XYZ file of C-alpha atoms in Angstrom:
745
model
C -50.929 7.693 26.117
C -54.044 5.754 25.191
C -54.366 2.093 24.195
C -56.554 2.186 21.114
C -56.909 -1.396 19.931
C -55.645 -4.957 19.955
C -55.558 -6.880 16.685
C -55.260 -10.686 16.777
C -54.782 -12.868 13.697
C -54.222 -16.626 13.822
C -53.180 -16.529 17.487
C -54.348 -19.633 19.366
C -58.174 -19.910 19.058
C -58.538 -16.619 17.173
C -58.175 -18.061 13.688
C -59.698 -15.042 12.063
C -58.558 -11.503 12.441
C -60.161 -10.061 15.546
C -59.930 -6.430 16.633
C -60.673 -5.162 20.119
C -61.031 -1.425 20.476
C -60.596 0.296 23.825
C -62.419 3.633 23.715
C -63.358 3.329 27.367
C -61.154 3.578 30.454
C -62.568 0.192 31.627
C -63.191 -2.647 29.226
C -64.656 -5.922 30.370
C -64.250 -9.207 28.515
C -66.840 -11.840 29.382
C -67.807 -15.253 28.138
C -68.126 -18.862 29.161
C -65.176 -20.917 30.326
C -63.068 -22.200 27.453
C -64.291 -19.580 24.996
C -60.828 -18.006 24.616
C -60.895 -15.056 27.022
C -57.537 -15.927 28.532
C -56.062 -16.146 25.011
C -56.712 -12.404 24.727
C -54.742 -11.868 27.935
C -51.911 -14.034 26.605
C -51.963 -12.064 23.348
C -51.194 -8.954 25.423
C -48.413 -10.768 27.206
C -46.960 -12.243 23.999
C -46.897 -9.052 21.918
C -45.008 -7.292 24.727
C -42.122 -9.739 24.341
C -42.941 -12.707 26.554
C -40.459 -15.540 25.852
C -41.649 -18.199 28.338
C -43.899 -20.777 26.671
C -45.028 -21.883 30.110
C -46.435 -18.444 30.782
C -48.275 -18.708 27.443
C -49.586 -22.192 28.206
C -47.680 -23.849 25.384
C -44.724 -26.097 24.701
C -43.567 -24.883 21.313
C -43.870 -21.727 19.299
C -46.211 -23.324 16.793
C -48.657 -23.996 19.655
C -49.443 -20.266 19.451
C -50.624 -20.591 15.832
C -54.157 -21.655 14.898
C -53.889 -25.354 14.064
C -57.179 -25.814 12.185
C -60.555 -27.394 13.050
C -60.606 -31.082 13.981
C -64.093 -31.816 12.574
C -67.014 -30.468 10.610
C -69.244 -27.805 12.090
C -72.856 -28.490 13.130
C -73.987 -26.958 9.881
C -71.995 -29.533 7.926
C -69.341 -27.117 6.658
C -65.655 -27.577 7.052
C -63.844 -25.618 9.778
C -61.146 -22.984 9.370
C -57.929 -24.474 8.005
C -54.669 -24.266 9.886
C -52.579 -21.134 9.495
C -48.861 -20.717 8.861
C -48.347 -17.750 11.112
C -49.875 -15.782 13.933
C -49.712 -12.099 14.681
C -50.745 -9.644 17.375
C -50.622 -5.856 17.174
C -51.133 -3.220 19.859
C -51.982 0.312 18.738
C -51.429 3.425 20.895
C -52.284 7.067 20.696
C -49.015 8.842 21.521
C -50.198 12.400 21.125
C -48.897 13.283 24.603
C -45.409 11.899 23.825
C -45.387 9.423 26.685
C -43.714 6.910 24.385
C -40.161 8.047 23.451
C -40.982 7.904 19.723
C -41.590 10.734 17.258
C -44.967 9.399 16.219
C -48.488 10.331 17.324
C -49.671 6.825 16.454
C -47.542 3.861 17.512
C -48.170 0.237 16.661
C -46.289 -2.599 18.333
C -46.553 -5.961 16.600
C -45.187 -9.484 16.745
C -45.406 -12.388 14.320
C -44.486 -16.036 14.671
C -44.098 -18.651 11.957
C -44.333 -22.400 12.170
C -40.594 -22.752 11.889
C -40.315 -20.853 15.165
C -39.148 -17.560 13.635
C -40.319 -14.465 15.507
C -40.507 -10.976 14.045
C -41.053 -7.713 15.915
C -42.408 -4.497 14.441
C -42.737 -0.890 15.445
C -44.970 1.054 13.064
C -44.616 -1.742 10.504
C -40.815 -1.515 10.644
C -39.037 -4.649 11.758
C -36.985 -4.219 14.935
C -35.113 -6.340 17.471
C -36.524 -7.898 20.607
C -34.087 -5.717 22.535
C -35.721 -2.630 21.067
C -39.154 -3.864 22.206
C -37.915 -4.649 25.720
C -36.270 -1.224 26.086
C -39.401 0.527 24.835
C -41.738 -1.418 27.117
C -39.425 -0.789 30.058
C -39.564 2.957 29.386
C -43.377 3.018 29.405
C -43.814 0.748 32.477
C -44.507 -2.535 30.631
C -41.608 -4.706 31.721
C -40.602 -8.325 31.668
C -42.321 -9.124 34.970
C -45.655 -8.236 33.394
C -46.944 -6.815 36.659
C -49.554 -5.017 34.572
C -50.884 -8.320 33.248
C -52.364 -10.600 35.892
C -53.388 -13.870 34.319
C -55.992 -16.310 35.561
C -55.003 -17.719 38.937
C -52.055 -15.242 39.175
C -53.712 -12.739 41.486
C -51.608 -13.845 44.436
C -48.418 -14.001 42.314
C -47.059 -10.965 44.125
C -47.705 -12.630 47.465
C -46.187 -15.976 46.530
C -43.093 -14.458 44.906
C -39.819 -14.375 46.770
C -38.652 -11.192 48.432
C -36.113 -10.627 45.661
C -38.675 -11.207 42.864
C -41.160 -9.026 44.669
C -38.589 -6.236 44.788
C -37.959 -6.696 41.049
C -41.700 -6.390 40.374
C -41.850 -3.211 42.420
C -38.785 -1.756 40.643
C -40.358 -2.484 37.292
C -43.671 -1.044 38.396
C -41.855 2.102 39.504
C -40.315 2.484 36.049
C -36.865 1.487 37.228
C -36.643 -1.368 34.787
C -35.028 0.810 32.154
C -32.333 1.745 34.675
C -31.986 -1.890 35.637
C -31.508 -2.770 31.989
C -28.870 -0.080 31.677
C -27.276 -1.327 34.866
C -27.342 -4.921 33.620
C -25.908 -3.848 30.307
C -23.229 -1.826 32.094
C -22.460 -4.835 34.305
C -22.182 -7.058 31.242
C -19.921 -4.522 29.599
C -17.929 -4.246 32.816
C -17.570 -7.996 33.017
C -16.540 -8.158 29.355
C -14.195 -5.223 29.905
C -12.602 -6.877 32.928
C -12.204 -10.108 30.972
C -10.615 -8.157 28.161
C -8.405 -6.402 30.694
C -7.223 -9.740 32.036
C -6.507 -11.027 28.556
C -4.753 -7.816 27.544
C -2.720 -7.787 30.751
C -1.753 -11.419 30.179
C -0.704 -10.719 26.609
C 1.099 -7.554 27.712
C 3.038 -9.439 30.387
C 4.004 -12.050 27.822
C 5.080 -9.427 25.326
C 6.985 -7.162 27.701
C 10.272 -9.205 27.942
C 10.393 -9.719 24.207
C 9.543 -6.075 23.641
C 12.410 -5.019 25.937
C 14.809 -7.277 24.038
C 13.600 -5.997 20.722
C 13.739 -2.440 22.037
C 17.453 -2.904 22.804
C 17.940 -4.302 19.333
C 15.969 -1.412 17.914
C 18.191 1.069 19.796
C 21.217 -0.612 18.271
C 19.503 -0.482 14.927
C 18.667 3.168 15.523
C 22.275 3.903 16.469
C 23.447 1.929 13.456
C 20.935 3.776 11.318
C 22.206 7.120 12.579
C 25.814 6.080 11.879
C 24.804 4.727 8.480
C 23.003 7.956 7.746
C 26.005 10.001 8.797
C 28.256 7.614 6.889
C 26.154 8.003 3.784
C 26.257 11.789 4.125
C 30.041 11.649 4.571
C 30.392 9.277 1.603
C 28.188 11.519 -0.468
C 30.300 14.518 0.490
C 33.530 12.600 -0.147
C 32.479 11.235 -3.510
C 31.026 14.611 -4.431
C 34.378 16.225 -3.724
C 36.152 13.447 -5.610
C 33.756 13.856 -8.488
C 34.300 17.609 -8.558
C 38.102 17.277 -8.299
C 38.159 14.638 -11.033
C 35.926 16.836 -13.183
C 38.206 19.830 -12.602
C 41.333 17.766 -13.291
C 39.774 16.302 -16.443
C 38.791 19.789 -17.575
C 42.292 21.110 -16.786
C 43.951 18.317 -18.744
C 41.543 18.808 -21.632
C 42.191 22.555 -21.516
C 45.962 21.960 -21.465
C 46.015 19.116 -23.989
C 43.716 20.361 -26.691
C 45.791 23.473 -27.598
C 48.980 21.381 -27.483
C 47.497 18.799 -29.803
C 46.303 21.536 -32.136
C 49.717 23.211 -32.020
C 51.424 19.839 -32.621
C 49.247 19.267 -35.655
C 50.129 22.748 -36.908
C 53.874 22.186 -36.274
C 53.791 18.819 -37.991
C 51.947 20.363 -40.934
C 54.589 23.145 -41.041
C 57.373 20.559 -40.864
C 55.786 18.628 -43.701
C 55.513 21.809 -45.770
C 59.120 22.745 -44.853
C 60.363 19.279 -45.761
C 58.584 19.545 -49.079
C 60.139 22.945 -49.626
C 63.578 21.558 -48.637
C 63.125 18.640 -51.023
C 62.176 21.027 -53.791
C 65.163 23.253 -52.925
C 67.480 20.245 -52.950
C 66.141 19.212 -56.317
C 66.621 22.759 -57.586
C 70.126 22.864 -56.096
C 70.918 19.540 -57.713
C 69.741 20.902 -61.039
C 71.898 23.959 -60.536
C 74.848 21.789 -59.624
C 74.231 19.832 -62.785
C 74.441 23.171 -64.594
C 77.866 23.769 -63.033
C 79.021 20.410 -64.508
C 78.019 21.680 -67.963
C 80.302 24.671 -67.430
C 83.244 22.316 -66.965
C 82.083 20.325 -69.915
C 81.917 23.580 -71.912
C 85.490 24.344 -71.002
C 86.557 20.873 -71.967
C 84.534 21.264 -75.144
C 86.386 24.480 -75.917
C 89.704 22.687 -75.574
C 88.527 19.860 -77.709
C 87.233 22.420 -80.213
C 90.650 23.874 -80.464
C 92.119 20.440 -80.985
C 89.406 19.783 -83.524
C 90.347 23.001 -85.316
C 93.915 21.919 -85.349
C 92.866 18.546 -86.643
C 90.649 20.193 -89.222
C 93.669 22.285 -90.301
C 95.765 19.257 -90.629
C 92.899 17.563 -92.433
C 92.747 20.473 -94.886
C 96.417 20.235 -95.429
C 96.202 16.613 -96.037
C 93.206 17.121 -98.305
C 95.202 19.460 -100.334
C 97.977 16.917 -100.411
C 95.560 14.304 -101.542
C 94.352 16.505 -104.285
C 97.881 16.636 -105.424
C 98.391 12.984 -105.141
C 95.108 12.357 -106.896
C 96.867 13.680 -109.744
C 99.529 11.031 -109.084
C 97.893 7.608 -109.299
C 100.889 5.786 -108.035
C 100.806 7.360 -104.725
C 97.006 7.130 -104.326
C 96.928 3.794 -102.535
C 99.550 4.768 -99.998
C 97.921 8.076 -99.375
C 94.531 6.504 -98.877
C 95.917 4.319 -96.150
C 97.456 7.375 -94.578
C 94.172 9.246 -94.800
C 92.366 6.294 -93.298
C 94.729 6.307 -90.375
C 94.187 9.996 -89.882
C 90.431 9.616 -90.166
C 90.605 6.863 -87.570
C 92.412 9.172 -85.200
C 89.899 11.936 -85.922
C 87.018 9.551 -85.240
C 88.600 8.500 -81.956
C 88.913 12.153 -80.946
C 85.315 12.777 -81.889
C 84.151 9.783 -79.784
C 86.215 11.024 -76.848
C 84.602 14.413 -77.293
C 81.195 12.770 -77.497
C 81.779 10.847 -74.271
C 82.865 14.029 -72.528
C 79.759 15.762 -73.791
C 77.344 13.284 -72.241
C 74.924 15.936 -71.151
C 74.707 17.590 -74.579
C 72.239 15.158 -76.064
C 71.799 16.736 -79.476
C 75.450 17.358 -80.020
C 76.387 13.941 -78.880
C 73.944 12.424 -81.257
C 75.238 14.448 -84.198
C 78.842 13.641 -83.360
C 78.000 10.016 -83.043
C 76.392 10.084 -86.506
C 79.409 11.841 -87.883
C 81.770 9.360 -86.277
C 79.696 6.504 -87.641
C 80.039 7.937 -91.160
C 83.753 8.272 -90.752
C 84.018 4.735 -89.374
C 82.045 3.406 -92.313
C 84.353 5.260 -94.708
C 87.418 4.003 -92.890
C 86.119 0.467 -93.005
C 85.604 0.724 -96.674
C 89.163 1.958 -97.078
C 90.634 -0.784 -94.847
C 88.804 -3.661 -96.429
C 89.336 -2.492 -99.953
C 85.677 -2.093 -100.405
C 86.271 1.034 -102.408
C 87.500 0.311 -105.861
C 89.681 2.909 -107.194
C 88.713 3.647 -110.736
C 91.034 5.252 -112.784
C 88.726 7.906 -114.019
C 86.948 9.000 -110.866
C 88.358 7.317 -107.743
C 90.693 10.012 -106.662
C 88.164 12.720 -107.196
C 85.380 10.945 -105.325
C 87.646 10.536 -102.313
C 88.580 14.160 -102.439
C 84.994 15.145 -102.708
C 84.105 12.990 -99.783
C 86.878 14.443 -97.730
C 85.729 17.893 -98.657
C 82.282 17.019 -97.661
C 83.487 15.603 -94.378
C 85.584 18.658 -93.782
C 82.595 20.856 -94.438
C 80.523 18.870 -91.964
C 83.291 19.236 -89.446
C 83.339 22.951 -89.876
C 79.605 23.111 -89.488
C 79.933 21.139 -86.300
C 82.580 23.527 -85.146
C 80.126 26.371 -85.742
C 77.459 24.620 -83.721
C 80.077 23.976 -81.009
C 80.649 27.710 -80.849
C 76.960 28.444 -80.513
C 76.445 25.813 -77.865
C 79.457 26.992 -75.909
C 78.123 30.584 -75.928
C 74.740 29.409 -74.839
C 76.230 27.408 -72.040
C 78.194 30.424 -70.843
C 74.993 32.383 -70.328
C 73.325 29.373 -68.683
C 76.206 28.878 -66.302
C 76.021 32.492 -65.153
C 72.300 32.249 -64.376
C 72.747 28.974 -62.654
C 75.503 30.401 -60.474
C 73.102 33.066 -59.269
C 70.277 30.527 -58.798
C 72.655 28.243 -56.891
C 73.541 30.978 -54.448
C 69.853 31.816 -53.953
C 68.957 28.160 -53.571
C 71.707 27.688 -50.996
C 70.437 30.655 -49.007
C 66.843 29.341 -49.206
C 67.970 25.887 -48.130
C 69.840 27.341 -45.158
C 66.754 29.366 -44.111
C 64.429 26.383 -44.527
C 66.798 24.164 -42.607
C 67.036 26.638 -39.751
C 63.247 27.025 -39.591
C 62.819 23.275 -39.782
C 65.252 22.743 -36.920
C 63.328 25.324 -34.841
C 60.007 23.630 -35.615
C 61.523 20.238 -34.835
C 62.695 21.548 -31.495
C 59.202 22.936 -30.871
C 57.667 19.609 -31.924
C 59.961 17.753 -29.497
C 58.904 20.111 -26.667
C 55.240 19.586 -27.575
C 55.747 15.814 -27.639
C 57.365 15.914 -24.196
C 54.522 18.061 -22.808
C 51.906 15.772 -24.372
C 53.679 12.749 -22.958
C 53.592 14.378 -19.541
C 49.854 15.114 -19.957
C 49.320 11.550 -21.118
C 50.966 10.332 -17.925
C 48.684 12.606 -15.894
C 45.683 11.319 -17.861
C 46.666 7.746 -17.066
C 47.010 8.637 -13.401
C 43.572 10.352 -13.556
C 42.105 7.283 -15.250
C 43.381 5.070 -12.432
C 41.923 7.554 -9.915
C 38.566 7.421 -11.731
C 38.626 3.621 -11.661
C 39.285 3.641 -7.912
C 36.550 6.281 -7.464
C 33.991 4.282 -9.464
C 34.849 1.059 -7.634
C 34.563 2.676 -4.193
C 31.368 4.537 -5.139
C 29.660 1.381 -6.397
C 30.894 -0.539 -3.367
C 29.298 2.106 -1.150
C 26.039 1.738 -3.096
C 25.897 5.387 -4.105
C 24.391 6.388 -7.397
C 26.056 9.172 -9.278
C 22.771 11.074 -9.509
C 22.602 11.297 -5.687
C 25.849 13.260 -5.573
C 24.017 16.395 -6.537
C 21.351 16.165 -3.815
C 21.211 18.515 -0.766
C 22.195 15.579 1.441
C 25.637 15.658 -0.135
C 26.287 19.199 1.176
C 26.384 18.265 4.874
C 30.182 17.976 5.148
C 31.267 20.428 2.466
C 33.590 22.267 4.880
C 35.731 19.139 5.370
C 38.572 18.155 3.077
C 38.819 14.941 1.118
C 41.372 13.279 3.392
C 39.494 14.342 6.489
C 36.321 12.892 5.013
C 38.078 9.641 4.191
C 39.320 9.305 7.779
C 35.824 10.082 9.057
C 34.370 7.406 6.764
C 36.887 4.867 8.025
C 36.022 5.709 11.657
C 32.289 5.336 11.023
C 32.783 2.044 9.203
C 34.764 0.784 12.168
C 31.948 1.953 14.442
C 29.433 0.019 12.341
C 31.548 -3.092 12.690
C 31.628 -2.539 16.439
C 27.815 -2.210 16.574
C 27.397 -5.324 14.484
C 24.789 -6.308 11.988
C 21.108 -5.999 12.792
C 18.636 -8.297 11.152
C 16.055 -6.124 9.349
C 13.431 -8.710 10.278
C 14.185 -8.046 13.966
C 13.730 -4.332 13.429
C 10.489 -4.907 11.591
C 9.354 -7.333 14.281
C 10.154 -4.729 16.936
C 8.229 -2.118 15.001
C 5.205 -4.379 14.737
C 5.510 -5.723 18.285
C 6.116 -2.256 19.711
C 3.061 -1.001 17.850
C 1.074 -3.942 19.159
C 2.412 -3.426 22.688
C 1.615 0.270 22.478
C -1.834 -0.553 21.153
C -2.383 -3.076 23.926
C -1.109 -0.609 26.510
C -3.428 2.055 25.163
C -6.194 -0.506 24.915
C -5.521 -1.530 28.504
C -5.619 2.109 29.580
C -8.862 2.547 27.634
C -10.243 -0.597 29.247
C -9.269 0.665 32.694
C -10.903 3.972 31.864
C -13.955 2.159 30.501
C -14.082 -0.025 33.604
C -13.863 3.053 35.823
C -16.557 4.751 33.736
C -18.766 1.651 33.870
C -18.252 1.316 37.608
C -19.081 4.956 38.019
C -22.141 4.477 35.824
C -23.183 1.442 37.841
C -22.720 3.408 41.090
C -24.765 6.260 39.659
C -27.436 3.829 38.453
C -27.439 2.074 41.803
C -27.785 5.401 43.558
C -30.520 6.436 41.170
C -32.308 3.091 41.503
C -31.959 3.141 45.303
C -33.176 6.708 45.555
C -36.103 6.228 43.205
C -36.920 2.861 44.677
C -36.969 4.139 48.257
C -39.100 7.098 47.281
C -41.467 4.882 45.267
C -41.351 2.160 47.900
C -42.481 4.635 50.533
C -45.400 5.720 48.318
C -46.406 2.138 47.458
C -46.130 1.245 51.126
C -48.504 4.041 52.015
C -50.962 3.268 49.169
C -50.877 -0.448 50.038
C -51.829 0.336 53.617
C -54.670 2.592 52.442
C -56.096 0.133 49.877
C -55.759 -2.675 52.414
C -57.792 -0.734 54.987
C -60.467 0.091 52.368
C -60.775 -3.498 51.188
C -60.727 -5.096 54.619
C -62.462 -2.296 56.465
C -59.455 -1.754 58.712
C -56.341 -3.610 59.745
C -52.783 -2.924 58.790
C -50.542 -3.837 55.844
C -46.823 -3.197 55.843
C -44.122 -3.506 53.179
C -40.645 -3.876 54.553
C -37.134 -4.443 53.197
C -35.430 -7.591 54.384
C -31.972 -9.045 53.786
C -33.166 -12.599 54.058
C -36.466 -14.046 53.089
C -36.759 -15.808 56.425
C -36.829 -12.516 58.328
C -40.624 -12.264 58.702
C -41.762 -10.208 61.691
C -45.081 -9.236 63.197
C -46.820 -6.009 62.706
C -45.202 -4.486 65.786
C -41.814 -5.711 64.669
C -42.370 -4.373 61.209
C -41.378 -0.948 62.270
C -38.045 -2.368 63.371
C -37.757 -4.165 60.085
C -37.569 -0.851 58.373
C -34.259 -0.269 60.137
C -32.740 -2.859 57.827
C -32.987 -0.247 55.105
C -30.174 1.583 56.833
C -28.188 -1.375 58.080
C -28.209 -3.748 55.157
C -26.357 -2.061 52.291
C -24.453 -5.110 51.213
C -23.565 -6.515 47.817
C -27.159 -7.493 47.164
C -30.117 -5.203 47.575
C -32.639 -6.240 50.222
C -35.881 -7.896 49.163
C -39.442 -6.852 49.937
C -41.579 -8.650 52.441
C -45.274 -8.204 53.247
C -46.769 -8.133 56.732
C -50.534 -7.852 57.267
C -52.710 -7.490 60.301
C -56.386 -8.205 59.622
C -59.010 -6.555 61.738
C -60.438 -8.764 64.413
C -57.935 -11.537 63.642
C -54.540 -12.516 64.874
C -52.713 -13.399 61.677
C -48.978 -14.021 61.521
C -47.714 -14.367 57.990
C -49.344 -14.566 54.599
C -49.547 -18.317 54.749
C -52.320 -18.071 57.327
C -54.600 -16.061 55.013
C -57.534 -17.651 53.253
C -57.828 -17.707 49.481
C -60.128 -14.702 49.417
C -57.934 -12.797 51.882
C -54.827 -13.480 49.836
C -56.660 -12.346 46.703
C -57.784 -9.153 48.373
C -54.317 -8.527 49.796
C -52.776 -9.063 46.346
C -55.366 -6.760 44.775
C -54.609 -4.107 47.391
C -50.882 -4.322 46.568
C -51.541 -4.353 42.801
C -53.766 -1.320 43.060
C -51.195 0.429 45.247
C -48.481 -0.149 42.675
C -50.773 1.037 39.877
C -51.760 4.136 41.832
C -48.125 5.177 42.424
C -46.875 4.609 38.878
C -49.755 3.848 36.554
C -48.874 1.695 33.524
C -50.456 2.501 30.143
C -52.956 -0.268 30.784
C -53.698 -2.977 33.329
C -54.996 -6.415 32.334
C -56.785 -8.431 35.014
C -57.921 -11.983 34.277
C -60.555 -13.071 36.765
C -58.766 -11.491 39.704
C -62.196 -11.131 41.357
C -63.155 -14.813 41.120
C -62.725 -15.451 44.847
C -64.582 -12.338 46.024
C -67.986 -12.373 47.644
C -70.658 -9.845 46.818
C -69.577 -7.302 49.420
C -65.940 -7.478 48.431
C -66.964 -7.423 44.771
C -68.684 -4.100 45.343
C -65.607 -2.646 47.058
C -63.475 -4.120 44.266
C -65.695 -2.486 41.618
C -65.521 0.843 43.429
C -61.744 0.662 43.550
C -61.629 -0.141 39.807
C -63.606 2.990 39.006
C -61.210 5.065 41.070
C -58.163 3.346 39.556
C -59.524 3.852 35.988
C -58.824 7.536 36.431
C -55.081 6.723 36.362
C -54.835 3.850 33.837
C -56.811 1.864 31.314
C -58.286 -1.369 32.639
C -58.932 -4.505 30.610
C -60.786 -6.938 32.870
C -61.710 -10.552 32.198
C -64.503 -11.369 34.627
C -67.615 -13.301 35.407
C -68.597 -10.886 38.185
C -71.564 -8.698 37.458
C -70.432 -5.997 39.854
C -67.205 -5.798 37.978
C -69.049 -5.682 34.655
C -70.956 -2.647 35.884
C -67.753 -0.654 36.208
C -66.873 -1.238 32.488
C -67.706 1.195 29.719
C -67.713 -1.523 27.060
C -68.225 -5.276 27.151
C -66.667 -7.801 24.829
C -68.300 -11.209 24.742
C -66.197 -14.160 23.625
C -67.823 -17.300 22.284
C -66.533 -20.413 20.583
C -68.404 -22.436 17.957
C -68.131 -26.048 16.930
C -65.065 -25.263 14.820
C -63.089 -24.160 17.907
C -62.703 -20.577 16.664
C -63.183 -17.822 19.194
C -65.533 -15.073 18.125
C -66.045 -11.649 19.570
C -69.217 -9.747 20.360
C -69.082 -6.170 21.590
C -71.639 -4.144 23.510
C -71.375 -0.723 25.046
C -72.727 -0.331 28.553
C -75.292 2.292 27.435
C -76.587 -0.091 24.789
C -76.767 -2.875 27.357
C -78.840 -0.741 29.681
C -81.241 0.130 26.852
C -81.422 -3.491 25.846
C -82.102 -4.518 29.480
C -84.849 -1.905 29.922
C -86.736 -3.321 26.971
């Protein structure tokens, strides 16, 4: 991985966009004090995620943004105006894949605005600070910024505590990423344990209520099972009832319908028979009337004979009157006699007419004849007829003759009528006998049909009684079914077939037993059941969650143990290498002596060089809760030095440089930034320092801020930083080859 360039825009004194390219393994940045060289170093620190404003020599975030020129320049022009944001971008060549990103070119940028908002970018895509920290930790650029030594920070490793020094070494060894994972795992473990405590507390609080609700739920379950069985039994019972009622209704309909039809037929036959009987009775009555005419005919025959006798007498008297007509003296007496006789004759005729009531025509004729005779008699009695001498007697005779002739004609008609009635009577006798036989047959058939109709009525009455009993059974069935909450449609479901082998009475007894059992169990509030369901689900969830938390805690603890083992193993291996390299660099820089790194449990445990070997035993004997720190022991040649505090400023600087170079040699970072770390070195030490830089440049890129010429000689490119009257830092670049050519001129 190669650092290609650093781009600064609006950051501190770099108001204008400034780009520093790093084509060489060693790049030197030079310039007068106050020109802005250290701002370049802080730009490196800031873009890598530095959050401490103290480390950036500021109080607020806006202190990092160019704030504008305070006055006019020497040329009379206005300075650069203040800016609203600042940005720094680092660009890398990742062709070797050292960075865990699928890009050959990687840019890491950061922006800050005057409102304090910070934005982080990877390849122009905004990311989180966490993403930047994890990435820098993976490539050896951690939070401790051991690869960036600011001005006056050369002895930072020496002045740090044993614990901080160990952290710097772990980060330098690339263990920071594992430390981050460990810290994250510890945070998760702590959160998990807190959650476990809360879940356990809630679980303990829920358990008694859950047990109570569980008992209630068991009762509800038992009640539900009984209710289910009860419903099945009720379904079976009502299904059987429904089927029996349907069969009984069908049986009654089957039995009743033919009877009703037969009853209608019998009643129709009886009506027809009654009509026939009525007609026969009328016919018989007519025939009987005909039999009365026979008697009347006989009576008429007797009266006819009397009438003949009377007519004979009348003829005799007529003849007598003819004789007396010839004798005027006797005419008056004879007329009275004739009148008396006519009166008798008229009375006989009227009697005959009354006896012949059914002979309408004859009766009418006789009545007319009687009326004529009465009129004649009246005329005789009242003297209405004047007897004339010349014609009286003869007129009376003629009238009598005429009357006699009418009587004879009537006698003739009487004969005809009597003969006719004889024939009629004979036919009517035969019809009467036939009518009597028909009436007897009709009466017998009618009595049989009436008997049949009475039997049908009795049977229908019995069926009606059974229908009424069935209706009452249906009413009881419907009332019980509705009371049980069973719909009729559910009777034909498969659930209703569970108890088909049991009889109706057996089912009823079973239903009564189950209802009694339900009363014994008692009512269960559905809300309690629902609460148990919800609380049981919650308790189960919490129990599972607690088990998951325990498993997560065990996994996190195992991960932490693995990370600790990994960190310890890698640290001890790296620590041994750094320890060896530190001793070697120390001997090169100081021309001998001894430098020792040792693990200590307490920062106060500082031992001499001879005791340092014993101090290493603490590696084996101090595996406590906290890892041991790192202490430094040095033994300068030709001096008796005990402790770092007794070193001079130059000696401390050289010791710190030796340690820094040792760390870099063991696990080289992508680049190393050194800000005037050689300020306290003399010429001889500067030469050794420069030689070490050239050797170290083979392992990492070096960006050096220096005033030392020997150091400048080791650089492949020089960047000069100047600052004008407007306070803006400007950059001048010069390659070493160009500088040599320029110097030779």
